[in-house]
């Protein structure tokens, strides 16, 4: 045993709090974390592989299921990619509806994160209150899409459902109520001295590091990097309404909290304007895409966690040849290499959570190679074979 | 013979183990229920803690392979005996102030450390990484809160210049509650309240057990009856420690006429205050907790003590 052997504190492979499969290896000296190693890939579902066997329409339903929380971000990004490929422009009314759904999701996702952040630092009351106040947003979703989650609103060329004229007053009323409550909770969070003591100056991500690690979304904006796909490369209705990009300079966990909470108000602002525009702009909510020409398409969307990027390639047939997804957590997660070392174990949990990680979006598949023989023991095709064998077994069992 | 039997019975049933356990578990229910109501939840029925306890008693005890078996299994008993004795002596004093002996408060203070010690011994014996982290935190926290707690509890003693609990109670019976009567005792009560929050390992001082960081700390390897005993110890502390505060600062628990109702109300007020503090704060980091106790509570306790010395 060497003198400077380090103690390893494992967080995972099943996170005790986030209840998602990932594995952080914290090397600690006493209470202080000296190094961190990240392992992901416990929850790979071969979405990109499955996508190649879907039709273009089915693809949207598949990518919607990449993540349960940002479940409209992937469809919007994918629709953008498909429309880019097909070269169509969606109707104006569809643009507003897309933005409304996207922004509602941002509010619900940011509130969800803020609640969980409270839970991570032992403030369960904050958690319960915020989640209670997130409820009106989900009610709006149920009203306009029929579902509290997995809204299935997007389709290539537009949206699937229209927002009815008679629903708009109700939506505005619930939105006002939600805004009042979010306002109250934001003030409570920003003025709490104990919360400030716990979060300020913790896990600082400097502007240089934020750029170096290619961060996106609130993580970058909390470090003073003002990037936002909605402003930089407007799609949907984001170029047609007034709103601001929220930034903070500190880069600590508190700044990330502030950015997320203040973004909720910007989202409400966008939704209000879109609802007003919906009253005036009538017409179709989708254009029909007759066929997909051979070629490539790229689509981006500012998900609650940052930029979601989708790439599709077509050979002119009924289904895509290649679909590539890059979720925001994939670039945000490595920043903990810069933020966690030097902090205590108590802070590590909240710093790791502060990027609002979504491991399901992020998981990547690697080949498992036997070191001795050099034989590939597991890769995509073998996993598919395993899956097919299981399906066959189930079919025999149930006699289908 | 009958004397011994009587003492044994009063230790085991009233006001000793059984009484403290039952009221403690009920207090635990109040905690859960009020917490739930604060958090827009419904909360469990009143018998939930009893059910939890008996369920745990029926579960298998798993011994981790790297554990020191004897200390691992004995430490929950140490804690349980410590808190039972604390409660027993405290209630004896409250019910029969004449039985008070010189230095009884010192005995109570010593015994009330036992649950923390048990946690430290058990956690170290389990040989788990998270448990040892929790143990190191618990030790640091103990070093932080014990000194201000002891000074605070001794402030009324100094104020009336008599070290027996019985005298404090008699004094309060004649002159009214200590903390309304002496400014020094009021300051000491504030200090003792926060120290009690740490002793109970409640938010914001639940650092040793921090379930979101180190997954229960010293308790991580415990299961079955030993875990049940730890949980019971904690529930009993929730009853015994507020009673200690009421005894020393708040006129004691009396059961003559209207005073009985008043005693229960006093206990409930302290309990609700504990629950409110618990539910309106995030968990502190260990260094912040140490700073709080050493740089804020300790000087405050000293000020109270000096004020008591000069008779304010």
XYZ file of C-alpha atoms in Angstrom:
712
model
C 0.000 0.000 0.000
C 1.620 3.232 -1.077
C 1.724 6.258 1.181
C -0.477 8.563 -0.831
C -3.197 6.081 -1.677
C -6.454 7.947 -2.191
C -9.855 7.059 -0.851
C -12.472 6.639 -3.537
C -16.023 7.650 -2.741
C -18.429 6.173 -5.270
C -21.579 7.999 -6.331
C -23.392 5.456 -8.414
C -23.583 3.287 -10.542
C -27.101 4.029 -9.507
C -27.293 7.566 -8.206
C -28.912 7.538 -4.768
C -30.612 10.863 -5.464
C -31.013 11.466 -9.123
C -32.144 7.890 -9.520
C -30.414 7.562 -12.803
C -27.617 5.249 -13.819
C -24.227 6.936 -13.852
C -21.086 6.559 -11.840
C -18.929 9.294 -10.360
C -15.686 8.290 -8.743
C -14.642 10.922 -6.223
C -11.067 10.726 -4.981
C -11.129 12.328 -1.562
C -8.681 13.487 1.054
C -10.672 13.864 4.257
C -13.773 15.808 3.279
C -12.117 17.389 0.271
C -12.507 16.051 -3.243
C -9.190 15.956 -5.069
C -10.267 14.393 -8.347
C -13.329 13.113 -10.126
C -13.918 10.535 -12.788
C -17.160 10.118 -14.710
C -18.516 6.876 -16.118
C -21.663 6.843 -18.192
C -23.223 4.332 -20.529
C -25.264 2.244 -18.105
C -28.532 3.051 -19.772
C -27.833 2.895 -23.457
C -30.983 2.188 -25.450
C -29.636 2.254 -28.989
C -32.023 5.060 -29.990
C -29.928 6.014 -33.011
C -29.886 2.425 -34.200
C -33.621 1.974 -33.736
C -34.205 5.307 -35.495
C -32.870 3.890 -38.721
C -35.731 1.435 -38.877
C -38.422 4.056 -38.294
C -40.319 6.045 -40.852
C -39.871 9.805 -40.752
C -43.147 10.262 -38.921
C -42.439 7.536 -36.385
C -39.019 9.022 -35.744
C -40.565 11.966 -33.879
C -42.323 9.643 -31.452
C -39.087 7.782 -30.875
C -36.945 10.839 -30.125
C -39.678 12.141 -27.856
C -38.908 9.179 -25.637
C -35.206 9.927 -25.301
C -35.987 12.004 -22.244
C -39.072 12.310 -20.119
C -38.386 15.814 -18.892
C -37.321 17.606 -22.065
C -39.692 15.477 -24.061
C -40.522 18.181 -26.572
C -36.962 19.390 -27.104
C -35.836 16.388 -29.071
C -38.928 16.398 -31.318
C -38.501 20.131 -32.044
C -34.835 19.635 -32.894
C -35.639 16.611 -35.016
C -38.477 18.389 -36.814
C -36.093 21.262 -37.509
C -33.645 18.763 -38.967
C -36.270 17.076 -41.144
C -37.628 20.413 -42.367
C -34.094 21.504 -43.135
C -33.701 18.324 -45.181
C -37.019 18.674 -46.958
C -36.573 22.412 -47.387
C -40.002 23.410 -46.113
C -41.077 26.397 -44.080
C -43.718 25.709 -41.439
C -46.858 27.882 -41.198
C -46.695 30.883 -38.872
C -49.381 29.574 -36.559
C -47.411 26.348 -36.069
C -44.361 28.421 -35.180
C -46.157 30.099 -32.296
C -47.561 26.822 -31.031
C -44.104 25.259 -31.142
C -42.656 28.102 -29.118
C -45.472 27.929 -26.583
C -44.928 24.218 -25.982
C -41.151 24.631 -25.912
C -41.287 27.448 -23.381
C -43.850 25.750 -21.153
C -41.499 22.827 -21.045
C -38.632 25.097 -20.062
C -40.649 26.433 -17.115
C -41.597 22.973 -15.932
C -38.069 21.642 -16.357
C -36.413 24.557 -14.556
C -38.876 24.305 -11.678
C -38.289 20.581 -11.501
C -34.570 21.202 -11.267
C -34.938 23.921 -8.635
C -37.006 21.578 -6.512
C -34.497 18.775 -6.832
C -31.669 21.160 -6.010
C -33.502 21.955 -2.787
C -33.750 18.256 -2.042
C -30.032 17.754 -2.717
C -29.089 20.219 -0.002
C -31.620 18.823 2.426
C -34.281 21.503 1.919
C -37.242 19.245 1.340
C -39.822 21.952 1.991
C -38.509 23.974 -0.940
C -38.657 20.854 -3.074
C -42.283 20.134 -2.258
C -43.358 23.766 -2.659
C -41.697 24.223 -6.024
C -43.113 20.998 -7.335
C -46.520 22.053 -6.125
C -46.137 25.317 -8.049
C -45.022 23.419 -11.121
C -48.433 21.795 -11.212
C -50.259 24.640 -13.080
C -47.764 24.298 -15.935
C -48.558 20.613 -16.250
C -52.252 21.466 -16.164
C -51.764 23.815 -19.105
C -50.022 20.986 -20.930
C -52.891 18.651 -20.239
C -55.328 21.230 -21.544
C -53.555 22.001 -24.802
C -51.871 18.689 -25.632
C -53.852 16.102 -23.721
C -50.839 14.878 -21.790
C -48.896 16.049 -18.767
C -45.733 14.689 -20.331
C -44.781 13.356 -23.760
C -46.992 15.862 -25.485
C -46.684 14.506 -29.050
C -47.314 17.992 -30.421
C -44.575 18.148 -33.042
C -44.623 16.670 -36.478
C -42.436 17.300 -39.507
C -43.950 20.319 -41.211
C -45.810 21.773 -38.248
C -47.704 20.729 -35.168
C -50.234 18.013 -34.583
C -52.841 19.904 -32.584
C -54.122 23.431 -32.682
C -54.575 25.627 -29.614
C -58.239 26.555 -29.534
C -59.326 30.185 -29.381
C -61.580 29.528 -26.388
C -58.727 28.008 -24.372
C -56.566 31.112 -24.518
C -58.260 33.018 -21.622
C -57.916 29.944 -19.431
C -54.252 29.549 -20.360
C -53.612 33.190 -19.545
C -55.314 32.856 -16.183
C -53.310 29.788 -15.183
C -50.158 31.428 -16.467
C -50.758 34.505 -14.305
C -51.266 32.288 -11.301
C -48.108 30.321 -12.083
C -46.135 33.540 -12.521
C -47.226 34.846 -9.119
C -46.143 31.634 -7.462
C -42.836 31.414 -9.309
C -42.218 35.035 -8.385
C -42.814 34.253 -4.724
C -40.547 31.221 -4.731
C -37.824 33.068 -6.669
C -37.806 35.855 -4.100
C -37.731 33.314 -1.291
C -34.775 31.499 -2.851
C -32.785 34.602 -3.713
C -33.249 36.189 -0.264
C -32.584 33.136 1.886
C -29.287 33.745 3.735
C -28.728 30.066 4.540
C -29.274 29.056 0.914
C -26.856 31.769 -0.171
C -24.279 30.513 2.326
C -24.698 27.038 0.952
C -24.657 27.873 -2.777
C -22.657 31.060 -3.338
C -19.057 30.587 -4.382
C -19.562 26.838 -4.640
C -18.470 24.972 -7.759
C -17.383 28.018 -9.722
C -17.098 27.492 -13.459
C -15.046 30.358 -14.882
C -15.893 31.922 -18.220
C -12.708 30.505 -19.748
C -13.571 27.015 -18.539
C -17.139 27.368 -19.749
C -15.842 28.137 -23.235
C -13.118 25.498 -23.053
C -15.583 22.753 -22.123
C -18.005 23.901 -24.862
C -20.850 24.240 -22.354
C -24.334 25.164 -23.481
C -27.531 26.399 -21.962
C -27.935 27.738 -18.434
C -24.534 26.347 -17.430
C -22.805 28.560 -19.993
C -25.089 31.525 -19.363
C -24.416 31.366 -15.603
C -20.714 31.737 -16.378
C -21.245 34.831 -18.477
C -21.248 33.149 -21.890
C -24.333 34.578 -23.570
C -25.221 31.808 -25.991
C -28.732 30.763 -26.775
C -29.831 28.982 -29.933
C -33.178 30.733 -29.756
C -31.461 34.091 -30.259
C -28.389 33.061 -32.262
C -30.185 30.923 -34.825
C -33.883 31.740 -34.517
C -36.365 29.014 -35.364
C -40.044 28.601 -34.517
C -41.352 31.943 -33.238
C -38.299 33.040 -31.311
C -37.346 35.630 -33.913
C -40.859 37.105 -33.849
C -41.214 37.925 -30.154
C -39.408 40.087 -27.615
C -37.342 38.445 -24.895
C -33.939 38.571 -23.220
C -31.104 36.129 -22.720
C -30.454 35.870 -18.978
C -26.810 35.758 -17.965
C -24.910 35.826 -14.711
C -21.195 36.329 -14.248
C -20.349 34.276 -11.142
C -20.548 30.761 -12.546
C -21.310 29.183 -9.163
C -24.289 27.025 -8.253
C -26.212 30.072 -7.058
C -25.741 31.789 -10.432
C -27.055 28.698 -12.193
C -30.093 28.734 -9.925
C -30.678 32.437 -10.617
C -30.368 31.950 -14.380
C -32.876 29.111 -14.362
C -35.400 30.885 -12.167
C -35.210 34.140 -14.130
C -35.498 32.265 -17.414
C -38.913 31.073 -16.271
C -40.125 34.693 -16.415
C -38.686 35.163 -19.906
C -40.509 32.010 -20.952
C -43.753 33.340 -19.546
C -43.135 36.547 -21.490
C -42.650 34.601 -24.722
C -45.777 32.501 -24.123
C -47.907 35.599 -23.475
C -46.782 37.209 -26.734
C -47.327 33.982 -28.656
C -50.851 33.628 -27.260
C -51.622 37.203 -28.343
C -50.294 36.463 -31.831
C -52.319 33.252 -32.022
C -55.488 35.360 -31.849
C -54.496 37.211 -35.007
C -52.641 34.609 -37.047
C -55.053 32.086 -38.514
C -54.551 29.339 -40.999
C -52.978 25.932 -41.346
C -50.957 24.396 -38.524
C -48.897 22.070 -40.698
C -47.675 21.669 -44.240
C -47.552 18.261 -45.806
C -44.127 16.940 -46.643
C -44.638 14.743 -49.688
C -41.263 13.062 -49.790
C -37.842 13.292 -48.245
C -35.186 14.094 -50.802
C -31.767 12.468 -50.439
C -29.445 14.623 -48.397
C -28.678 15.864 -44.914
C -30.578 17.935 -42.411
C -29.524 19.643 -39.214
C -31.796 20.856 -36.477
C -31.150 22.670 -33.244
C -33.284 23.582 -30.291
C -32.497 25.318 -27.051
C -33.668 22.677 -24.593
C -34.001 23.600 -20.911
C -30.556 22.107 -20.374
C -28.885 23.660 -23.397
C -28.542 23.128 -27.099
C -29.968 19.892 -28.461
C -28.603 18.985 -31.858
C -30.148 16.528 -34.311
C -28.709 15.360 -37.591
C -30.596 13.263 -40.125
C -29.494 11.805 -43.450
C -31.802 10.467 -46.089
C -31.273 8.406 -49.229
C -34.721 9.312 -50.483
C -36.366 6.241 -48.998
C -39.034 5.944 -46.363
C -36.700 5.943 -43.382
C -33.548 7.776 -42.346
C -30.130 6.329 -43.071
C -28.573 7.981 -40.075
C -29.860 9.916 -37.089
C -27.448 11.546 -34.716
C -28.460 13.096 -31.415
C -26.323 15.285 -29.242
C -27.940 16.100 -25.951
C -26.802 19.106 -23.875
C -25.725 17.073 -20.854
C -23.119 15.381 -23.027
C -21.115 18.610 -23.164
C -22.115 19.975 -19.777
C -21.264 16.895 -17.755
C -17.455 17.085 -18.171
C -17.439 20.530 -16.548
C -17.556 18.824 -13.161
C -13.917 18.013 -13.822
C -13.335 21.752 -13.451
C -15.855 22.518 -10.731
C -15.801 19.628 -8.272
C -12.084 19.122 -7.357
C -11.195 21.288 -4.381
C -14.728 21.316 -2.971
C -16.035 19.206 -0.095
C -18.082 16.027 -0.500
C -21.093 17.876 0.857
C -20.893 20.304 -2.039
C -20.060 17.704 -4.671
C -23.632 16.398 -4.740
C -25.151 19.795 -5.504
C -22.393 20.780 -7.952
C -22.900 17.582 -9.910
C -26.611 18.299 -9.934
C -26.181 21.961 -10.863
C -25.698 21.227 -14.550
C -29.175 19.680 -14.484
C -27.860 16.401 -15.819
C -29.947 14.054 -17.898
C -28.054 10.826 -18.250
C -30.643 9.118 -20.397
C -30.098 11.770 -23.055
C -26.389 11.416 -22.742
C -25.629 7.733 -22.648
C -23.297 6.515 -25.322
C -22.525 3.002 -26.415
C -19.024 1.631 -26.495
C -17.854 -1.703 -27.765
C -16.765 -4.108 -25.071
C -13.521 -5.704 -26.232
C -11.860 -8.591 -24.464
C -8.376 -7.337 -23.638
C -6.680 -10.724 -23.966
C -8.174 -12.141 -27.110
C -9.030 -8.834 -28.770
C -12.474 -10.225 -29.556
C -15.441 -7.888 -29.578
C -17.765 -9.165 -26.893
C -20.542 -6.642 -27.182
C -21.492 -4.063 -29.766
C -24.591 -2.702 -31.419
C -25.334 -5.707 -33.617
C -24.859 -8.144 -30.744
C -27.216 -6.130 -28.562
C -29.830 -6.233 -31.310
C -29.345 -9.972 -31.602
C -29.829 -10.334 -27.857
C -32.959 -8.247 -28.046
C -34.344 -10.271 -30.950
C -33.647 -13.498 -29.124
C -35.559 -12.204 -26.131
C -38.496 -11.125 -28.289
C -38.528 -14.570 -29.875
C -38.473 -16.204 -26.477
C -41.358 -14.064 -25.265
C -43.319 -14.847 -28.432
C -42.876 -18.562 -27.883
C -43.800 -18.245 -24.230
C -46.998 -16.371 -24.885
C -47.739 -18.239 -28.096
C -48.027 -15.154 -30.278
C -37.028 -6.670 47.426
C -40.180 -4.665 46.684
C -38.071 -1.531 46.476
C -35.834 -3.074 43.817
C -38.835 -4.340 41.887
C -40.433 -0.909 42.027
C -37.283 0.822 40.752
C -36.934 -1.750 38.002
C -40.546 -1.301 36.974
C -40.277 2.462 36.980
C -37.137 2.174 34.885
C -38.727 -0.182 32.386
C -42.264 1.189 32.244
C -42.999 4.577 33.789
C -41.305 6.998 33.504
C -38.526 4.973 31.949
C -38.262 3.020 28.741
C -41.825 2.249 27.687
C -43.268 5.675 28.475
C -40.434 7.535 26.755
C -40.554 5.215 23.757
C -44.301 5.531 23.247
C -44.371 9.312 23.660
C -41.193 9.618 21.598
C -42.674 7.661 18.709
C -45.826 9.786 18.951
C -43.655 12.922 18.892
C -41.982 11.446 15.831
C -45.407 11.164 14.284
C -46.162 14.814 15.098
C -42.895 15.667 13.375
C -43.817 13.677 10.279
C -47.366 14.958 10.182
C -46.498 18.632 10.633
C -43.656 18.319 8.122
C -46.079 16.758 5.677
C -48.660 19.512 6.182
C -45.994 22.181 5.671
C -44.991 20.460 2.452
C -48.552 20.144 1.055
C -48.615 16.424 1.749
C -51.102 14.359 3.724
C -48.735 12.638 6.134
C -48.883 9.230 7.802
C -51.492 7.982 10.339
C -50.628 8.269 14.044
C -49.490 4.647 14.425
C -47.041 4.816 11.491
C -43.904 5.044 13.651
C -44.971 2.052 15.735
C -45.606 0.026 12.611
C -42.230 1.052 11.216
C -40.550 0.041 14.442
C -42.144 -3.390 14.631
C -41.529 -3.986 10.950
C -37.836 -3.276 11.399
C -37.768 -5.552 14.460
C -38.972 -8.399 12.280
C -36.422 -7.851 9.552
C -33.193 -9.719 9.074
C -30.021 -8.306 10.610
C -27.295 -8.167 8.012
C -23.725 -8.129 9.278
C -21.285 -6.540 6.851
C -18.270 -8.794 6.319
C -15.731 -6.153 7.338
C -17.518 -5.171 10.539
C -16.387 -5.490 14.157
C -19.347 -7.619 15.108
C -19.574 -7.024 18.868
C -19.293 -3.245 18.828
C -21.447 -3.095 15.700
C -24.293 -4.884 17.456
C -23.801 -3.451 20.949
C -23.673 0.228 20.035
C -27.433 0.606 19.371
C -28.014 -0.776 22.880
C -25.586 1.752 24.378
C -27.486 4.592 22.791
C -30.850 3.207 23.835
C -29.764 2.680 27.454
C -28.233 6.154 27.576
C -31.358 7.927 26.426
C -33.622 5.740 28.594
C -31.591 6.632 31.688
C -31.606 10.319 30.717
C -35.354 10.326 30.418
C -35.831 8.228 33.549
C -33.742 10.502 35.796
C -35.280 13.608 34.266
C -38.811 12.432 34.955
C -37.982 11.232 38.456
C -36.710 14.746 39.190
C -39.781 16.325 37.651
C -42.225 14.092 39.504
C -40.403 14.053 42.852
C -38.105 17.117 43.077
C -37.073 16.017 46.577
C -35.262 12.974 45.197
C -32.811 15.291 43.460
C -29.159 14.667 44.284
C -26.083 16.834 43.900
C -24.788 16.712 40.360
C -27.840 15.068 38.788
C -27.686 17.536 35.924
C -24.116 16.457 35.189
C -25.242 12.834 35.079
C -28.036 13.709 32.650
C -25.725 15.686 30.402
C -23.237 12.805 30.316
C -25.927 10.234 29.566
C -27.419 12.377 26.818
C -24.140 12.114 24.894
C -24.527 8.327 24.718
C -26.683 8.225 21.544
C -24.087 10.252 19.651
C -21.312 8.041 21.014
C -23.268 4.960 20.000
C -23.561 6.314 16.493
C -19.827 6.953 16.394
C -18.934 3.491 17.715
C -21.432 1.701 15.496
C -20.469 3.680 12.412
C -16.766 3.021 12.906
C -17.424 -0.650 13.569
C -19.352 -1.130 10.356
C -16.251 -0.585 8.245
C -18.111 1.331 5.569
C -16.632 4.316 3.783
C -19.757 6.436 4.044
C -20.180 5.432 7.676
C -16.659 6.566 8.503
C -17.331 9.877 6.763
C -20.485 10.234 8.824
C -18.586 9.342 11.982
C -15.965 11.988 11.316
C -18.726 14.535 10.767
C -20.595 13.441 13.899
C -17.418 13.750 15.970
C -16.708 17.233 14.655
C -20.286 18.281 15.235
C -20.235 16.914 18.797
C -17.101 18.908 19.548
C -18.933 21.953 18.261
C -22.280 21.738 20.038
C -21.507 20.006 23.352
C -19.578 22.884 24.927
C -22.162 25.626 24.287
C -24.891 23.152 25.302
C -23.286 22.370 28.641
C -22.597 26.044 29.357
C -26.152 26.976 28.399
C -27.744 24.299 30.565
C -25.562 25.323 33.503
C -26.525 28.983 33.242
C -29.731 28.652 35.346
C -27.795 26.602 37.891
C -25.349 29.462 38.243
C -28.192 31.965 38.393
C -29.759 30.309 41.430
C -26.440 29.070 42.893
C -27.569 25.455 43.425
C -26.533 22.487 41.331
C -29.519 20.180 41.913
C -32.320 19.970 39.360
C -34.758 19.751 42.265
C -33.719 23.220 43.422
C -34.109 24.654 39.940
C -37.615 23.196 39.826
C -38.557 24.446 43.282
C -37.164 27.872 42.443
C -39.260 27.976 39.277
C -42.327 26.765 41.168
C -42.030 29.789 43.457
C -40.759 32.425 41.031
C -42.086 31.453 37.605
C -40.252 30.193 34.572
C -36.509 30.609 34.455
C -36.271 32.123 30.994
C -38.893 34.793 31.648
C -37.338 35.566 34.979
C -33.674 35.849 34.052
C -32.335 37.394 30.856
C -29.283 35.148 31.134
C -31.508 32.066 31.023
C -33.348 33.393 28.008
C -30.058 33.700 26.115
C -29.044 30.252 27.310
C -32.362 28.827 26.134
C -31.711 30.095 22.589
C -28.242 28.529 22.600
C -29.522 25.273 24.057
C -32.314 25.129 21.487
C -29.925 25.224 18.536
C -27.582 22.751 20.225
C -30.543 20.455 20.742
C -31.346 20.684 17.034
C -27.801 19.450 16.366
C -28.048 16.775 19.055
C -31.199 15.485 17.397
C -29.367 15.546 14.050
C -32.168 17.504 12.391
C -31.807 19.863 9.440
C -29.845 22.187 9.262
C -27.493 20.054 11.372
C -28.236 16.594 9.999
C -24.758 16.658 8.493
C -23.607 13.292 9.937
C -26.562 11.473 8.423
C -26.991 13.589 5.272
C -28.948 11.076 3.273
C -28.389 12.985 0.019
C -24.618 13.102 0.398
C -23.475 10.079 2.369
C -26.675 8.059 2.434
C -27.344 7.935 6.149
C -23.706 7.966 7.232
C -23.163 5.767 10.303
C -26.520 4.060 9.781
C -25.765 2.906 6.249
C -24.908 -0.706 7.155
C -27.588 -1.135 9.806
C -30.682 -3.188 9.192
C -33.351 -4.964 11.193
C -33.509 -4.676 15.006
C -30.277 -2.648 15.436
C -31.595 -0.055 13.006
C -34.933 -0.128 14.814
C -33.093 0.599 18.055
C -31.291 3.562 16.512
C -34.576 4.906 15.184
C -36.196 4.394 18.566
C -33.294 6.167 20.257
C -33.791 9.115 17.974
C -37.522 9.194 18.662
C -36.887 9.037 22.413
C -34.403 11.903 22.130
C -37.120 13.938 20.464
C -39.052 13.540 23.687
C -36.300 13.624 26.323
C -34.262 16.620 25.134
C -37.163 19.121 24.966
C -38.184 17.899 28.432
C -34.657 18.667 29.636
C -34.995 22.190 28.268
C -38.411 22.618 29.872
C -37.096 21.295 33.170
C -34.143 23.658 33.297
C -35.592 26.760 31.630
C -39.332 26.416 31.390
C -40.710 25.571 34.806
C -40.549 21.788 34.517
C -43.226 19.248 33.676
C -45.886 19.455 36.384
C -49.048 17.467 36.658
C -51.095 19.261 39.267
C -54.390 20.522 37.880
C -54.187 23.019 35.035
C -50.390 22.739 35.078
C -50.663 19.335 33.373
C -52.202 20.906 30.282
C -49.685 23.717 30.444
C -46.793 21.213 30.521
C -48.046 19.466 27.401
C -48.492 22.797 25.628
C -44.921 23.789 26.529
C -43.593 20.537 25.113
C -45.651 20.907 21.944
C -44.420 24.475 21.415
C -40.789 23.362 21.597
C -41.542 20.381 19.340
C -43.238 22.578 16.732
C -40.330 25.047 16.877
C -37.897 22.199 16.224
C -40.007 21.029 13.291
C -40.285 24.544 11.863
C -36.533 25.129 12.018
C -36.054 21.726 10.447
C -38.351 22.516 7.561
C -37.284 26.045 6.712
C -33.561 25.517 6.282
C -31.219 23.688 3.964
C -28.496 21.514 5.427
C -25.332 23.367 6.390
C -21.895 22.214 5.430
C -19.853 20.832 8.343
C -17.475 23.822 8.381
C -20.430 26.216 8.394
C -21.970 24.321 11.297
C -18.723 24.449 13.264
C -18.434 28.174 12.597
C -22.031 28.643 13.731
C -21.484 26.881 17.050
C -17.989 28.120 17.824
C -18.257 31.709 16.647
C -21.912 32.469 17.354
C -23.393 30.061 19.915
C -20.323 29.677 22.125
C -19.753 33.436 22.719
C -23.492 33.840 23.259
C -23.451 31.040 25.828
C -20.479 32.667 27.577
C -22.289 36.014 27.668
C -25.318 34.328 29.225
C -23.103 32.563 31.736
C -21.351 35.770 32.814
C -24.704 37.530 33.096
C -25.875 34.728 35.350
C -22.710 35.099 37.437
C -23.357 38.778 38.054
C -26.979 37.979 38.680
C -29.002 39.313 35.758
